[in-house]
mmCIF file of C-alpha atoms in Angstrom:
data_model
loop_
_atom_site.group_PDB
_atom_site.id
_atom_site.type_symbol
_atom_site.label_atom_id
_atom_site.label_comp_id
_atom_site.label_asym_id
_atom_site.label_seq_id
_atom_site.Cartn_x
_atom_site.Cartn_y
_atom_site.Cartn_z
ATOM 1 C CA UNK A 1 0.016 0.038 0.008
ATOM 2 C CA UNK A 2 1.187 3.493 -0.840
ATOM 3 C CA UNK A 3 0.861 6.457 1.617
ATOM 4 C CA UNK A 4 0.827 10.064 1.075
ATOM 5 C CA UNK A 5 3.419 12.018 2.989
ATOM 6 C CA UNK A 6 2.504 15.568 3.904
ATOM 7 C CA UNK A 7 5.386 17.725 5.146
ATOM 8 C CA UNK A 8 4.521 21.185 6.754
ATOM 9 C CA UNK A 9 7.193 23.859 6.841
ATOM 10 C CA UNK A 10 7.237 25.610 10.109
ATOM 11 C CA UNK A 11 9.495 26.934 12.981
ATOM 12 C CA UNK A 12 11.145 25.103 15.869
ATOM 13 C CA UNK A 13 9.279 27.376 18.262
ATOM 14 C CA UNK A 14 5.827 26.148 16.754
ATOM 15 C CA UNK A 15 6.758 22.475 16.606
ATOM 16 C CA UNK A 16 5.074 21.490 19.812
ATOM 17 C CA UNK A 17 1.940 23.474 19.159
ATOM 18 C CA UNK A 18 1.672 22.283 15.520
ATOM 19 C CA UNK A 19 2.205 18.730 16.821
ATOM 20 C CA UNK A 20 -0.777 19.216 19.360
ATOM 21 C CA UNK A 21 -2.928 20.481 16.488
ATOM 22 C CA UNK A 22 -2.472 17.551 14.340
ATOM 23 C CA UNK A 23 -3.009 15.116 17.296
ATOM 24 C CA UNK A 24 -6.271 16.999 17.975
ATOM 25 C CA UNK A 25 -7.266 16.489 14.247
ATOM 26 C CA UNK A 26 -6.836 12.707 14.669
ATOM 27 C CA UNK A 27 -3.434 12.490 12.921
ATOM 28 C CA UNK A 28 -1.594 9.471 14.583
ATOM 29 C CA UNK A 29 2.045 9.815 14.456
ATOM 30 C CA UNK A 30 4.174 12.624 13.173
ATOM 31 C CA UNK A 31 7.861 13.045 12.217
ATOM 32 C CA UNK A 32 9.798 16.162 13.199
ATOM 33 C CA UNK A 33 12.938 17.413 11.585
ATOM 34 C CA UNK A 34 15.006 20.310 12.954
ATOM 35 C CA UNK A 35 18.416 21.589 13.532
ATOM 36 C CA UNK A 36 18.330 21.747 17.381
ATOM 37 C CA UNK A 37 20.994 19.675 19.015
ATOM 38 C CA UNK A 38 20.188 17.119 21.631
ATOM 39 C CA UNK A 39 20.635 18.270 25.307
ATOM 40 C CA UNK A 40 22.595 16.490 27.893
ATOM 41 C CA UNK A 41 19.376 15.198 29.573
ATOM 42 C CA UNK A 42 17.979 14.051 26.254
ATOM 43 C CA UNK A 43 21.220 11.988 25.591
ATOM 44 C CA UNK A 44 21.391 10.446 29.088
ATOM 45 C CA UNK A 45 21.438 6.802 28.648
ATOM 46 C CA UNK A 46 22.158 6.885 24.881
ATOM 47 C CA UNK A 47 25.475 5.071 24.713
ATOM 48 C CA UNK A 48 27.176 7.022 21.856
ATOM 49 C CA UNK A 49 30.270 9.153 21.804
ATOM 50 C CA UNK A 50 29.426 11.126 18.771
ATOM 51 C CA UNK A 51 26.163 12.721 17.832
ATOM 52 C CA UNK A 52 25.229 13.791 14.293
ATOM 53 C CA UNK A 53 25.773 17.286 13.559
ATOM 54 C CA UNK A 54 22.340 18.814 12.714
ATOM 55 C CA UNK A 55 23.877 22.044 11.302
ATOM 56 C CA UNK A 56 23.107 25.566 12.474
ATOM 57 C CA UNK A 57 19.893 26.075 14.019
ATOM 58 C CA UNK A 58 18.222 28.562 11.549
ATOM 59 C CA UNK A 59 14.719 28.426 13.494
ATOM 60 C CA UNK A 60 13.038 26.123 10.834
ATOM 61 C CA UNK A 61 11.554 22.823 11.273
ATOM 62 C CA UNK A 62 9.470 20.333 9.182
ATOM 63 C CA UNK A 63 6.497 18.352 10.568
ATOM 64 C CA UNK A 64 5.433 15.461 8.579
ATOM 65 C CA UNK A 65 2.472 13.131 8.798
ATOM 66 C CA UNK A 66 1.139 10.203 6.738
ATOM 67 C CA UNK A 67 -2.356 9.439 5.363
ATOM 68 C CA UNK A 68 -3.588 6.189 3.953
ATOM 69 C CA UNK A 69 -6.477 5.831 1.401
ATOM 70 C CA UNK A 70 -9.182 5.954 4.056
ATOM 71 C CA UNK A 71 -7.871 9.287 5.485
ATOM 72 C CA UNK A 72 -7.456 10.770 2.064
ATOM 73 C CA UNK A 73 -11.270 10.773 1.444
ATOM 74 C CA UNK A 74 -11.518 13.670 3.883
ATOM 75 C CA UNK A 75 -8.238 15.353 2.777
ATOM 76 C CA UNK A 76 -9.725 18.634 1.550
ATOM 77 C CA UNK A 77 -11.588 19.171 4.969
ATOM 78 C CA UNK A 78 -8.354 18.096 7.021
ATOM 79 C CA UNK A 79 -6.226 20.584 5.113
ATOM 80 C CA UNK A 80 -8.795 23.320 5.841
ATOM 81 C CA UNK A 81 -8.855 22.458 9.620
ATOM 82 C CA UNK A 82 -4.951 22.494 9.571
ATOM 83 C CA UNK A 83 -4.926 26.028 7.937
ATOM 84 C CA UNK A 84 -7.457 27.320 10.554
ATOM 85 C CA UNK A 85 -5.531 25.921 13.234
ATOM 86 C CA UNK A 86 -2.369 27.498 11.944
ATOM 87 C CA UNK A 87 -4.210 30.835 11.883
ATOM 88 C CA UNK A 88 -5.034 30.527 15.362
ATOM 89 C CA UNK A 89 -1.578 29.471 16.498
ATOM 90 C CA UNK A 90 -0.025 32.331 14.525
ATOM 91 C CA UNK A 91 -1.602 34.723 17.123
ATOM 92 C CA UNK A 92 0.795 33.218 19.733
ATOM 93 C CA UNK A 93 3.847 31.993 17.839
ATOM 94 C CA UNK A 94 5.717 32.400 14.498
ATOM 95 C CA UNK A 95 4.495 29.389 12.511
ATOM 96 C CA UNK A 96 6.763 30.169 9.652
ATOM 97 C CA UNK A 97 6.139 29.382 5.985
ATOM 98 C CA UNK A 98 3.173 27.147 6.520
ATOM 99 C CA UNK A 99 3.704 25.539 3.047
ATOM 100 C CA UNK A 100 2.883 21.796 2.713
ATOM 101 C CA UNK A 101 4.599 19.492 0.412
ATOM 102 C CA UNK A 102 3.086 16.352 -0.683
ATOM 103 C CA UNK A 103 5.046 13.037 -1.675
ATOM 104 C CA UNK A 104 4.161 9.289 -1.832
ATOM 105 C CA UNK A 105 5.951 6.506 0.011
ATOM 106 C CA UNK A 106 5.761 2.891 0.145
ATOM 107 C CA UNK A 107 4.130 0.895 3.026
ATOM 108 C CA UNK A 108 6.875 -0.907 4.848
ATOM 109 C CA UNK A 109 7.360 -2.965 7.918
ATOM 110 C CA UNK A 110 9.609 -0.396 9.558
ATOM 111 C CA UNK A 111 9.906 -2.513 12.899
ATOM 112 C CA UNK A 112 11.526 -5.524 10.834
ATOM 113 C CA UNK A 113 12.918 -3.841 7.829
ATOM 114 C CA UNK A 114 16.368 -3.428 9.461
ATOM 115 C CA UNK A 115 16.797 -7.287 9.584
ATOM 116 C CA UNK A 116 17.785 -7.503 6.084
ATOM 117 C CA UNK A 117 21.250 -5.855 6.942
ATOM 118 C CA UNK A 118 22.063 -8.094 10.000
ATOM 119 C CA UNK A 119 23.825 -11.183 8.565
ATOM 120 C CA UNK A 120 26.041 -13.695 10.483
ATOM 121 C CA UNK A 121 29.585 -12.596 11.196
ATOM 122 C CA UNK A 122 32.545 -13.865 12.942
ATOM 123 C CA UNK A 123 34.856 -12.589 15.674
ATOM 124 C CA UNK A 124 37.873 -14.914 15.228
ATOM 125 C CA UNK A 125 36.520 -18.381 15.917
ATOM 126 C CA UNK A 126 33.107 -17.235 17.217
ATOM 127 C CA UNK A 127 30.122 -17.102 14.989
ATOM 128 C CA UNK A 128 27.566 -14.366 15.865
ATOM 129 C CA UNK A 129 24.275 -14.702 13.920
ATOM 130 C CA UNK A 130 20.791 -13.368 14.097
ATOM 131 C CA UNK A 131 18.225 -15.904 15.268
ATOM 132 C CA UNK A 132 16.417 -15.931 11.895
ATOM 133 C CA UNK A 133 19.458 -16.882 9.880
ATOM 134 C CA UNK A 134 20.902 -20.278 9.171
ATOM 135 C CA UNK A 135 24.419 -21.149 10.157
ATOM 136 C CA UNK A 136 26.808 -20.683 7.166
ATOM 137 C CA UNK A 137 28.322 -24.024 5.978
ATOM 138 C CA UNK A 138 31.926 -22.664 6.442
ATOM 139 C CA UNK A 139 31.142 -21.806 10.027
ATOM 140 C CA UNK A 140 29.684 -24.995 11.356
ATOM 141 C CA UNK A 141 32.694 -25.651 13.635
ATOM 142 C CA UNK A 142 32.668 -22.240 15.307
ATOM 143 C CA UNK A 143 31.330 -21.315 18.791
ATOM 144 C CA UNK A 144 27.763 -20.133 18.042
ATOM 145 C CA UNK A 145 26.036 -17.158 19.700
ATOM 146 C CA UNK A 146 22.532 -16.289 18.508
ATOM 147 C CA UNK A 147 21.368 -12.651 19.021
ATOM 148 C CA UNK A 148 18.152 -10.988 18.348
ATOM 149 C CA UNK A 149 18.849 -7.437 19.386
ATOM 150 C CA UNK A 150 15.109 -6.317 18.713
ATOM 151 C CA UNK A 151 14.722 -2.598 18.080
ATOM 152 C CA UNK A 152 16.475 -1.334 21.245
ATOM 153 C CA UNK A 153 20.037 -2.749 21.166
ATOM 154 C CA UNK A 154 23.008 -3.245 18.730
ATOM 155 C CA UNK A 155 23.746 -6.336 16.771
ATOM 156 C CA UNK A 156 27.370 -6.798 18.068
ATOM 157 C CA UNK A 157 28.931 -5.862 14.702
ATOM 158 C CA UNK A 158 30.239 -2.639 16.093
ATOM 159 C CA UNK A 159 34.140 -2.489 16.573
ATOM 160 C CA UNK A 160 33.637 -1.843 20.337
ATOM 161 C CA UNK A 161 31.631 -5.062 20.818
ATOM 162 C CA UNK A 162 34.150 -7.079 18.951
ATOM 163 C CA UNK A 163 36.997 -5.641 21.065
ATOM 164 C CA UNK A 164 35.108 -6.646 24.241
ATOM 165 C CA UNK A 165 34.537 -10.196 22.883
ATOM 166 C CA UNK A 166 38.275 -10.684 22.115
ATOM 167 C CA UNK A 167 39.129 -9.554 25.603
ATOM 168 C CA UNK A 168 36.761 -11.945 27.116
ATOM 169 C CA UNK A 169 38.239 -14.653 25.149
ATOM 170 C CA UNK A 170 41.641 -13.934 26.820
ATOM 171 C CA UNK A 171 40.243 -13.568 30.496
ATOM 172 C CA UNK A 172 37.256 -15.723 30.961
ATOM 173 C CA UNK A 173 38.067 -18.812 32.937
ATOM 174 C CA UNK A 174 35.798 -21.891 33.616
ATOM 175 C CA UNK A 175 33.336 -21.028 36.314
ATOM 176 C CA UNK A 176 34.167 -17.359 36.648
ATOM 177 C CA UNK A 177 31.720 -14.677 37.585
ATOM 178 C CA UNK A 178 31.083 -11.684 35.304
ATOM 179 C CA UNK A 179 29.487 -8.308 35.829
ATOM 180 C CA UNK A 180 28.157 -6.961 32.575
ATOM 181 C CA UNK A 181 27.361 -3.120 32.900
ATOM 182 C CA UNK A 182 25.171 -1.809 30.111
ATOM 183 C CA UNK A 183 24.298 -5.326 29.109
ATOM 184 C CA UNK A 184 21.746 -4.413 26.212
ATOM 185 C CA UNK A 185 20.889 -7.564 24.302
ATOM 186 C CA UNK A 186 23.201 -9.486 26.596
ATOM 187 C CA UNK A 187 25.731 -10.455 23.866
ATOM 188 C CA UNK A 188 28.805 -9.953 26.034
ATOM 189 C CA UNK A 189 27.497 -11.716 28.983
ATOM 190 C CA UNK A 190 26.036 -14.712 26.910
ATOM 191 C CA UNK A 191 29.613 -14.720 25.072
ATOM 192 C CA UNK A 192 31.115 -15.110 28.547
ATOM 193 C CA UNK A 193 28.790 -17.909 29.414
ATOM 194 C CA UNK A 194 29.513 -19.675 26.101
ATOM 195 C CA UNK A 195 33.259 -19.356 26.838
ATOM 196 C CA UNK A 196 32.712 -21.174 30.244
ATOM 197 C CA UNK A 197 31.923 -18.382 32.794
ATOM 198 C CA UNK A 198 29.574 -19.765 35.654
ATOM 199 C CA UNK A 199 27.331 -16.729 36.135
ATOM 200 C CA UNK A 200 26.645 -13.263 34.820
ATOM 201 C CA UNK A 201 25.026 -10.267 36.526
ATOM 202 C CA UNK A 202 23.936 -7.406 34.047
ATOM 203 C CA UNK A 203 22.666 -4.015 34.589
ATOM 204 C CA UNK A 204 21.086 -1.589 32.156
ATOM 205 C CA UNK A 205 19.416 1.796 32.062
ATOM 206 C CA UNK A 206 16.695 0.306 29.697
ATOM 207 C CA UNK A 207 14.252 -2.147 31.144
ATOM 208 C CA UNK A 208 13.846 -3.566 27.699
ATOM 209 C CA UNK A 209 17.287 -5.411 28.344
ATOM 210 C CA UNK A 210 15.448 -7.730 30.753
ATOM 211 C CA UNK A 211 13.231 -9.052 27.980
ATOM 212 C CA UNK A 212 16.030 -9.000 25.345
ATOM 213 C CA UNK A 213 18.433 -10.970 27.430
ATOM 214 C CA UNK A 214 15.765 -13.425 28.423
ATOM 215 C CA UNK A 215 14.908 -14.074 24.857
ATOM 216 C CA UNK A 216 18.603 -14.338 23.859
ATOM 217 C CA UNK A 217 19.272 -16.774 26.624
ATOM 218 C CA UNK A 218 16.575 -18.952 25.396
ATOM 219 C CA UNK A 219 17.984 -18.806 21.749
ATOM 220 C CA UNK A 220 21.213 -20.018 23.029
ATOM 221 C CA UNK A 221 19.763 -22.636 25.324
ATOM 222 C CA UNK A 222 21.239 -21.091 28.500
ATOM 223 C CA UNK A 223 19.067 -21.470 31.629
ATOM 224 C CA UNK A 224 17.973 -18.112 33.084
ATOM 225 C CA UNK A 225 19.537 -18.698 36.560
ATOM 226 C CA UNK A 226 22.956 -18.199 35.041
ATOM 227 C CA UNK A 227 22.344 -14.617 33.962
ATOM 228 C CA UNK A 228 20.470 -12.067 36.136
ATOM 229 C CA UNK A 229 19.518 -8.653 34.750
ATOM 230 C CA UNK A 230 18.417 -5.600 36.546
ATOM 231 C CA UNK A 231 17.342 -2.212 35.496
ATOM 232 C CA UNK A 232 19.234 0.757 36.990
ATOM 233 C CA UNK A 233 22.405 2.594 37.215
ATOM 234 C CA UNK A 234 25.204 0.979 39.129
ATOM 235 C CA UNK A 235 27.044 4.129 39.330
ATOM 236 C CA UNK A 236 24.731 5.807 41.763
ATOM 237 C CA UNK A 237 22.044 3.400 42.574
ATOM 238 C CA UNK A 238 22.532 1.865 46.005
ATOM 239 C CA UNK A 239 19.928 -0.896 45.318
ATOM 240 C CA UNK A 240 21.539 -1.951 42.089
ATOM 241 C CA UNK A 241 25.002 -1.829 43.752
ATOM 242 C CA UNK A 242 23.656 -4.112 46.601
ATOM 243 C CA UNK A 243 21.974 -6.575 44.168
ATOM 244 C CA UNK A 244 25.174 -6.835 42.151
ATOM 245 C CA UNK A 245 27.219 -7.610 45.396
ATOM 246 C CA UNK A 246 30.654 -6.694 46.441
ATOM 247 C CA UNK A 247 34.048 -8.313 45.988
ATOM 248 C CA UNK A 248 32.505 -11.208 43.978
ATOM 249 C CA UNK A 249 33.426 -10.820 40.356
ATOM 250 C CA UNK A 250 36.327 -12.212 38.462
ATOM 251 C CA UNK A 251 35.551 -9.908 35.420
ATOM 252 C CA UNK A 252 33.691 -6.746 34.873
ATOM 253 C CA UNK A 253 32.938 -5.680 31.267
ATOM 254 C CA UNK A 254 31.437 -2.321 30.067
ATOM 255 C CA UNK A 255 30.862 -1.421 26.350
ATOM 256 C CA UNK A 256 29.272 2.035 26.971
ATOM 257 C CA UNK A 257 31.178 5.334 26.198
ATOM 258 C CA UNK A 258 34.224 6.844 27.523
ATOM 259 C CA UNK A 259 32.558 9.392 29.732
ATOM 260 C CA UNK A 260 30.552 6.742 31.535
ATOM 261 C CA UNK A 261 33.636 4.445 31.803
ATOM 262 C CA UNK A 262 35.442 7.438 33.546
ATOM 263 C CA UNK A 263 32.692 7.395 36.114
ATOM 264 C CA UNK A 264 32.512 3.520 36.310
ATOM 265 C CA UNK A 265 36.099 3.096 37.032
ATOM 266 C CA UNK A 266 35.507 4.581 40.603
ATOM 267 C CA UNK A 267 32.577 2.184 41.330
ATOM 268 C CA UNK A 268 33.715 -1.128 39.685
ATOM 269 C CA UNK A 269 36.569 -1.909 42.088
ATOM 270 C CA UNK A 270 34.359 -2.637 44.967
ATOM 271 C CA UNK A 271 32.472 -5.318 43.006
ATOM 272 C CA UNK A 272 35.657 -7.096 41.800
ATOM 273 C CA UNK A 273 37.683 -9.716 43.493
ATOM 274 C CA UNK A 274 41.317 -8.808 44.178
ATOM 275 C CA UNK A 275 43.120 -9.313 40.811
ATOM 276 C CA UNK A 276 39.717 -8.855 39.009
ATOM 277 C CA UNK A 277 39.768 -7.624 35.378
ATOM 278 C CA UNK A 278 37.726 -4.645 34.192
ATOM 279 C CA UNK A 279 37.331 -4.724 30.248
ATOM 280 C CA UNK A 280 36.005 -1.359 28.840
ATOM 281 C CA UNK A 281 35.233 -0.334 25.294
ATOM 282 C CA UNK A 282 32.944 2.191 23.570
ATOM 283 C CA UNK A 283 35.905 4.567 23.565
ATOM 284 C CA UNK A 284 36.518 6.693 20.449
ATOM 285 C CA UNK A 285 40.291 7.360 19.837
ATOM 286 C CA UNK A 286 39.985 10.937 20.648
ATOM 287 C CA UNK A 287 38.874 10.048 24.158
ATOM 288 C CA UNK A 288 41.737 7.619 24.815
ATOM 289 C CA UNK A 289 43.827 9.979 26.872
ATOM 290 C CA UNK A 290 41.017 11.189 29.068
ATOM 291 C CA UNK A 291 40.261 7.324 29.943
ATOM 292 C CA UNK A 292 43.956 6.547 30.418
ATOM 293 C CA UNK A 293 44.316 9.468 32.832
ATOM 294 C CA UNK A 294 41.140 8.338 34.880
ATOM 295 C CA UNK A 295 42.643 4.983 35.331
ATOM 296 C CA UNK A 296 46.083 6.141 36.211
ATOM 297 C CA UNK A 297 44.625 8.461 38.948
ATOM 298 C CA UNK A 298 42.721 5.441 40.443
ATOM 299 C CA UNK A 299 45.204 3.492 42.745
ATOM 300 C CA UNK A 300 42.938 0.568 42.678
ATOM 301 C CA UNK A 301 43.555 -0.295 39.042
ATOM 302 C CA UNK A 302 46.449 -0.899 36.890
ATOM 303 C CA UNK A 303 46.003 -0.801 33.075
ATOM 304 C CA UNK A 304 47.330 -4.123 31.643
ATOM 305 C CA UNK A 305 46.269 -3.688 27.948
ATOM 306 C CA UNK A 306 44.934 -1.319 25.403
ATOM 307 C CA UNK A 307 43.719 -2.772 22.165
ATOM 308 C CA UNK A 308 42.474 -1.103 18.959
ATOM 309 C CA UNK A 309 39.996 -1.664 16.088
ATOM 310 C CA UNK A 310 39.374 1.051 13.643
ATOM 311 C CA UNK A 311 38.712 4.384 15.521
ATOM 312 C CA UNK A 312 37.934 2.567 18.606
ATOM 313 C CA UNK A 313 39.750 1.182 21.490
ATOM 314 C CA UNK A 314 39.459 -1.078 24.554
ATOM 315 C CA UNK A 315 41.138 -0.479 27.893
ATOM 316 C CA UNK A 316 41.523 -3.490 30.117
ATOM 317 C CA UNK A 317 42.596 -2.823 33.812
ATOM 318 C CA UNK A 318 43.340 -5.239 36.753
ATOM 319 C CA UNK A 319 42.315 -4.507 40.312
ATOM 320 C CA UNK A 320 45.477 -4.451 42.433
#
């Protein structure tokens, strides 16, 4: 089915009011494009080092909505109501050009369309594949990890995840315990279990991680009791810290971002055993020195290894 896309040219100052107007007229779901950078509060919990540059904020914005054939039957009346509504709003705020462009778009399954790009891949002798793909013939002998990231988490293909996986291969020993901070889909914790770890405790700011990990444990035929996940921030949430436990992990792993790792290196030592390993990644090369300095200032850690892949790196430290 084809949809008609209507794009209203307006201003950033009017976006919220225009959105409310469209909602009142029965339009379900809109798309907003502007040049306003995300605030620190909006990016909290978004584990990315670099945000796209929206360009200079010139005060303009676009608000788009889509109509199917049924809604198009009353298009003339709807557009009239939008114009009247914009007239009313213009008494309170600059609504900008008010011009509307019309285009046509194909109906797509946006929730699942991304799956066509997630194919099996290997990290050395480990095969990571989406749950819906078959095992490639040439990879039958590799250690298999099946992941369905859903719509909330990454696939594991990013360089930072691969860096962590390689470090887990070096440091996981049979029966060891692992703390997985920012667990997401659970890929690192599941990798640790597949490599022989005894148990994993994971934390994530997003409660979707609890569902995602449960589904991926089932896909990998790992019993739930070996991987516990809680929602919360181990940096400043005492309840999460207590649930994780103290002095009980052989390895902690965090694939997040440099600024969060700098905060984590203060908290993680209390959860590690003496000699425990802290594997970190999500660090873009321009942040390397800041992370190194943070570890150097912490007398509880000594950096034992820094590894690189593309523009990213992993810092691995040992608790003294």
